[in-house]
PDB file of C-alpha atoms in Angstrom:
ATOM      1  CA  UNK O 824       0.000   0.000   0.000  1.00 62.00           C
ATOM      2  CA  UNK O 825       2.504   2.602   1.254  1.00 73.00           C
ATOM      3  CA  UNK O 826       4.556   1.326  -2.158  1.00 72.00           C
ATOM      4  CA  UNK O 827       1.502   2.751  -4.073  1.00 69.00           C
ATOM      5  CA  UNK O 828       1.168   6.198  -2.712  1.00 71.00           C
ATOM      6  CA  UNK O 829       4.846   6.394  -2.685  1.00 67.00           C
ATOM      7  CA  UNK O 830       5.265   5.856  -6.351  1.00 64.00           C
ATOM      8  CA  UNK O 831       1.638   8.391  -6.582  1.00 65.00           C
ATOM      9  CA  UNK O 832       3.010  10.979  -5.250  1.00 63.00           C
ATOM     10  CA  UNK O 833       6.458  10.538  -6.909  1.00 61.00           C
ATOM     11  CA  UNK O 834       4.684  10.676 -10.516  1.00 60.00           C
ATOM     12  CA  UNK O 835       2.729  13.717  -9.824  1.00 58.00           C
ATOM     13  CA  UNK O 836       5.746  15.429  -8.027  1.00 58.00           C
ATOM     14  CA  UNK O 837       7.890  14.622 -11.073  1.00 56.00           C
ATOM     15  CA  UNK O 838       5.802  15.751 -13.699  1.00 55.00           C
ATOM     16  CA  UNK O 839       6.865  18.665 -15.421  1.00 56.00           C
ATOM     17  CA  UNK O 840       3.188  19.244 -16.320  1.00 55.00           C
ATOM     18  CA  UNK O 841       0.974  22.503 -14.997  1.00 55.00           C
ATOM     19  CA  UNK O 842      -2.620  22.247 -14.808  1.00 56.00           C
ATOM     20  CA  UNK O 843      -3.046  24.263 -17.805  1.00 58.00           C
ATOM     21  CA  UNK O 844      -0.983  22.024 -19.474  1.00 58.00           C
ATOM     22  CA  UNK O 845      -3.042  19.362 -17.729  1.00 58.00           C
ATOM     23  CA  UNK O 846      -6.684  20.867 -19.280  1.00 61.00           C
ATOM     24  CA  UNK O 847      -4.837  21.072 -22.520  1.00 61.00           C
ATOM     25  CA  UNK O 848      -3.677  17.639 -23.071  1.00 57.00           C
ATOM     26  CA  UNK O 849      -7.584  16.460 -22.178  1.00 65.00           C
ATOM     27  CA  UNK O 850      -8.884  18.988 -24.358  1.00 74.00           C
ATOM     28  CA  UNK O 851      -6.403  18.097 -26.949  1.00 76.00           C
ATOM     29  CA  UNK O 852      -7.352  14.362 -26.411  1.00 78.00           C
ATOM     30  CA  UNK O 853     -11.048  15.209 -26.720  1.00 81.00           C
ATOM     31  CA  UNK O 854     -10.365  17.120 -29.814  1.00 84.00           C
ATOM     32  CA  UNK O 855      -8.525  13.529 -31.202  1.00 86.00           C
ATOM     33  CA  UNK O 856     -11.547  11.481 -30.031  1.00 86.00           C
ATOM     34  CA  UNK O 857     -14.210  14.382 -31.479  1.00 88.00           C
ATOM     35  CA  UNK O 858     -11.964  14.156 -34.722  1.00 91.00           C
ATOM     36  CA  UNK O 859     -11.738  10.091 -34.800  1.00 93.00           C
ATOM     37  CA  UNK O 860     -15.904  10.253 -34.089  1.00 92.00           C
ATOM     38  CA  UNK O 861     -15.883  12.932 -37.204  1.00 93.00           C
ATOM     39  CA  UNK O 862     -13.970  10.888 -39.387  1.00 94.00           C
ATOM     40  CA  UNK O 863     -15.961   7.450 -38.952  1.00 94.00           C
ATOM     41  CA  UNK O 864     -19.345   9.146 -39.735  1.00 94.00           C
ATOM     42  CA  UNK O 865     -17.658  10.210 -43.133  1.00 94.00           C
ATOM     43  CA  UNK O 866     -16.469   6.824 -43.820  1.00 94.00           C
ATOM     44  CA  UNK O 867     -19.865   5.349 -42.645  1.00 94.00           C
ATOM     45  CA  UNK O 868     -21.200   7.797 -44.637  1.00 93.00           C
ATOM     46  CA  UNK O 869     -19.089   7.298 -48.163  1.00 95.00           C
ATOM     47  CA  UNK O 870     -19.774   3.451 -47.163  1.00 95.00           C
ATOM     48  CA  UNK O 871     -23.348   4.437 -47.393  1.00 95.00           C
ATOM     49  CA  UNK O 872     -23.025   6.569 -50.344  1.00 95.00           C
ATOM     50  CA  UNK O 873     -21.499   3.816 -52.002  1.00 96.00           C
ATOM     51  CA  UNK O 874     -23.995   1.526 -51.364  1.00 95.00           C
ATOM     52  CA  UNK O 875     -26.744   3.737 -52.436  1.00 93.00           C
ATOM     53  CA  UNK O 876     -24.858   4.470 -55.438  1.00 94.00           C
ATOM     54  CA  UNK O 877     -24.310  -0.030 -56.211  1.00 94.00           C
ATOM     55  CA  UNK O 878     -28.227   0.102 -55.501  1.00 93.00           C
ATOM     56  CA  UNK O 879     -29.044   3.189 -57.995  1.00 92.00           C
ATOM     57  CA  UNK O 880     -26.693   1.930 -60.668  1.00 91.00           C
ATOM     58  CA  UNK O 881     -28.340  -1.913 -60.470  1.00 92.00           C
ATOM     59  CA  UNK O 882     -31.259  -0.231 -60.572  1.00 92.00           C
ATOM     60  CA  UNK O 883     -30.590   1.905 -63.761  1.00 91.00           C
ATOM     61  CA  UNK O 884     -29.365  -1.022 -65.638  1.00 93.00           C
ATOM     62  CA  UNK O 885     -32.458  -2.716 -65.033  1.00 93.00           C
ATOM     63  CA  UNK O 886     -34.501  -0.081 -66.231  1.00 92.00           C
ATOM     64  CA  UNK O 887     -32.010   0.070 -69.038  1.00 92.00           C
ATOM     65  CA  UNK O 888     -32.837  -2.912 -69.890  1.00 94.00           C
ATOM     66  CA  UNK O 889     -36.444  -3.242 -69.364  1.00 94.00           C
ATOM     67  CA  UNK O 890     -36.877  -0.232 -71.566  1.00 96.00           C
ATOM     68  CA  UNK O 891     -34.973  -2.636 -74.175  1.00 96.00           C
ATOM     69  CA  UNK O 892     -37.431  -5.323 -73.789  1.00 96.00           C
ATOM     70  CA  UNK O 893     -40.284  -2.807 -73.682  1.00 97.00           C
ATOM     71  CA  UNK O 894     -39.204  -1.329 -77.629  1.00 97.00           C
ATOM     72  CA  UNK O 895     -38.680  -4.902 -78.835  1.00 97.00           C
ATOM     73  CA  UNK O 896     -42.652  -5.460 -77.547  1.00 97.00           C
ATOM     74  CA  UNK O 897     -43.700  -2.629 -79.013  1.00 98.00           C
ATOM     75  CA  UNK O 898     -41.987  -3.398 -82.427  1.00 98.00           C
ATOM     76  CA  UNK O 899     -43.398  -6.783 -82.146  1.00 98.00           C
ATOM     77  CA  UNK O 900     -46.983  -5.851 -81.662  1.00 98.00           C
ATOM     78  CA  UNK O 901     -46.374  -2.813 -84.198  1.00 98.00           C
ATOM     79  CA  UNK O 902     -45.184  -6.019 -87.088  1.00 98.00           C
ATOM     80  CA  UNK O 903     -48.521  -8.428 -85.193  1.00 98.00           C
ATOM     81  CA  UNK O 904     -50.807  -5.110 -86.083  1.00 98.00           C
ATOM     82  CA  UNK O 905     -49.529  -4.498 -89.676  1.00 98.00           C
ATOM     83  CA  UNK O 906     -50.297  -7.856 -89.983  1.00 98.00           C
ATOM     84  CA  UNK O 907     -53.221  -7.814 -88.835  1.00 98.00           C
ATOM     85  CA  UNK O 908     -54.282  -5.035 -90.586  1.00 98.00           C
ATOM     86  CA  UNK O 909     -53.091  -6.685 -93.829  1.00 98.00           C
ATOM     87  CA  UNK O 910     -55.230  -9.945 -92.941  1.00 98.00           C
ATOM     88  CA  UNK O 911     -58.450  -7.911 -92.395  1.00 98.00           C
ATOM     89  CA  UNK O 912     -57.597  -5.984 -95.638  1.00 98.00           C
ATOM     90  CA  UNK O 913     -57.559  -9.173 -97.228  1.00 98.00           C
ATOM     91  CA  UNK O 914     -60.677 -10.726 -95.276  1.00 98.00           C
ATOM     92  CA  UNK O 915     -62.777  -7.545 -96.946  1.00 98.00           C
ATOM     93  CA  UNK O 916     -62.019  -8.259-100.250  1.00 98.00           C
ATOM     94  CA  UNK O 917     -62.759 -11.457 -99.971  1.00 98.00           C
ATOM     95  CA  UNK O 918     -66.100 -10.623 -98.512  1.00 98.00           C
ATOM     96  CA  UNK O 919     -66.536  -7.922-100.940  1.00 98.00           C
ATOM     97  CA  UNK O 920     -65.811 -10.490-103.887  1.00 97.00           C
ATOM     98  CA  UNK O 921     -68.554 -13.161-102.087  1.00 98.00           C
ATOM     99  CA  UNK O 922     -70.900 -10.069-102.018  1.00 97.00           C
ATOM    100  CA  UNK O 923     -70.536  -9.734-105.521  1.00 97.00           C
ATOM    101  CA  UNK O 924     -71.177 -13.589-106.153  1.00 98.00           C
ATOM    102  CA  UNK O 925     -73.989 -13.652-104.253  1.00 98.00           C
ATOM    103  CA  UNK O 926     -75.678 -10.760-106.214  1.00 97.00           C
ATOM    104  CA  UNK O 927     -74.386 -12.454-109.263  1.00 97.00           C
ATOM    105  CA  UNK O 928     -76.357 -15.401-108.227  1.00 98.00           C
ATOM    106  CA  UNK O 929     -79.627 -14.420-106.617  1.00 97.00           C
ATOM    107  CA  UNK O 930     -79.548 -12.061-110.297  1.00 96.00           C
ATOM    108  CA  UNK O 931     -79.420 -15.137-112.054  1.00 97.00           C
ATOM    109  CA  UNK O 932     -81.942 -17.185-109.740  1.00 97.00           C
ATOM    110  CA  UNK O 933     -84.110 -14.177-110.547  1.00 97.00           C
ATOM    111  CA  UNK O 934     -83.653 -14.409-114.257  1.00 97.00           C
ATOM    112  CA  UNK O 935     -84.005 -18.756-113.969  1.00 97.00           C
ATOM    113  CA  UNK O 936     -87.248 -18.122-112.008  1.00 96.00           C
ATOM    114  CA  UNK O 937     -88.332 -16.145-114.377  1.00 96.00           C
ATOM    115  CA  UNK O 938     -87.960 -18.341-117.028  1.00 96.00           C
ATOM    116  CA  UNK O 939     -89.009 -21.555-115.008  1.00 96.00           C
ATOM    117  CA  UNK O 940     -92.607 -19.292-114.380  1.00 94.00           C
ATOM    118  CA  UNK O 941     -92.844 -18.328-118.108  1.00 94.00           C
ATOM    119  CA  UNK O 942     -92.279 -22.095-119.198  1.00 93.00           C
ATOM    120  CA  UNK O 943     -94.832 -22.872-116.656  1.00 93.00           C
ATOM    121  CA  UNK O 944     -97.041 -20.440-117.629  1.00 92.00           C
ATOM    122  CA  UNK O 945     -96.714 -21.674-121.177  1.00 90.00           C
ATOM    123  CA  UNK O 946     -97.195 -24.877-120.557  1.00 92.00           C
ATOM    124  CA  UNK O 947    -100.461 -24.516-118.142  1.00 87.00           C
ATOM    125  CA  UNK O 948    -101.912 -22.447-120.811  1.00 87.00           C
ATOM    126  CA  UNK O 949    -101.797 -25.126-123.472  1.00 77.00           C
TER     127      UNK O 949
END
């Protein structure tokens, strides 16, 4: 025990260090550990930044490419509609063509009927 305080009071006697001096070195060591504290929020920060910036970047070529995928569909279904378009064209003529068949036909069922009631006529009347 009497060791202890011995070699106490022989550090503090020996110091060459005033109280200003004293305040100083905590303040100074408060300034280090205020600093350190500084410094590792920026670095958590950038961390964070960087990982934001991964995350954005993933994100953009994702977009990047569904906007790729997107024009493709929209070429395809542009070709599917020409297409389409072209098929119904086609599909109108056709029924415009039958259209004129038919009223080729019933014209010539009218003109048979005719005839079929004149013969039929004619031959009643004999």
């Amino acid at each position: 025990d009497n060791f202890k305080e011995y070699q106490s009071e022989l550090l503090f006697e020996n110091v060459p260090i005033t109280s200003n001096e004293e305040t100083g070195l905590f303040d100074s060591e408060a300034k280090i550990n205020s600093l350190k504290d500084l410094l590792n929020r920026v670095n958590d920060s950038k961390n964070q930044i960087k990982d934001r910036k991964k995350f954005i970047t993933k994100k953009k070529i994702t977009l990047s490419n569904t906007i790729k995928e997107l024009d493709k569909d929209i070429e395809y279904t542009q070709i599917e509609i020409t297409k389409t378009l072209q098929e119904i064209s086609l599909k109108n003529q056709n029924i415009a063509d039958f259209s004129n068949k038919i009223n080729s036909l019933d014209s010539q069922i009218l003109e048979n009927k005719k005839s079929i009631l004149e013969y039929l006529t004619y031959i009643y009347s004999k």
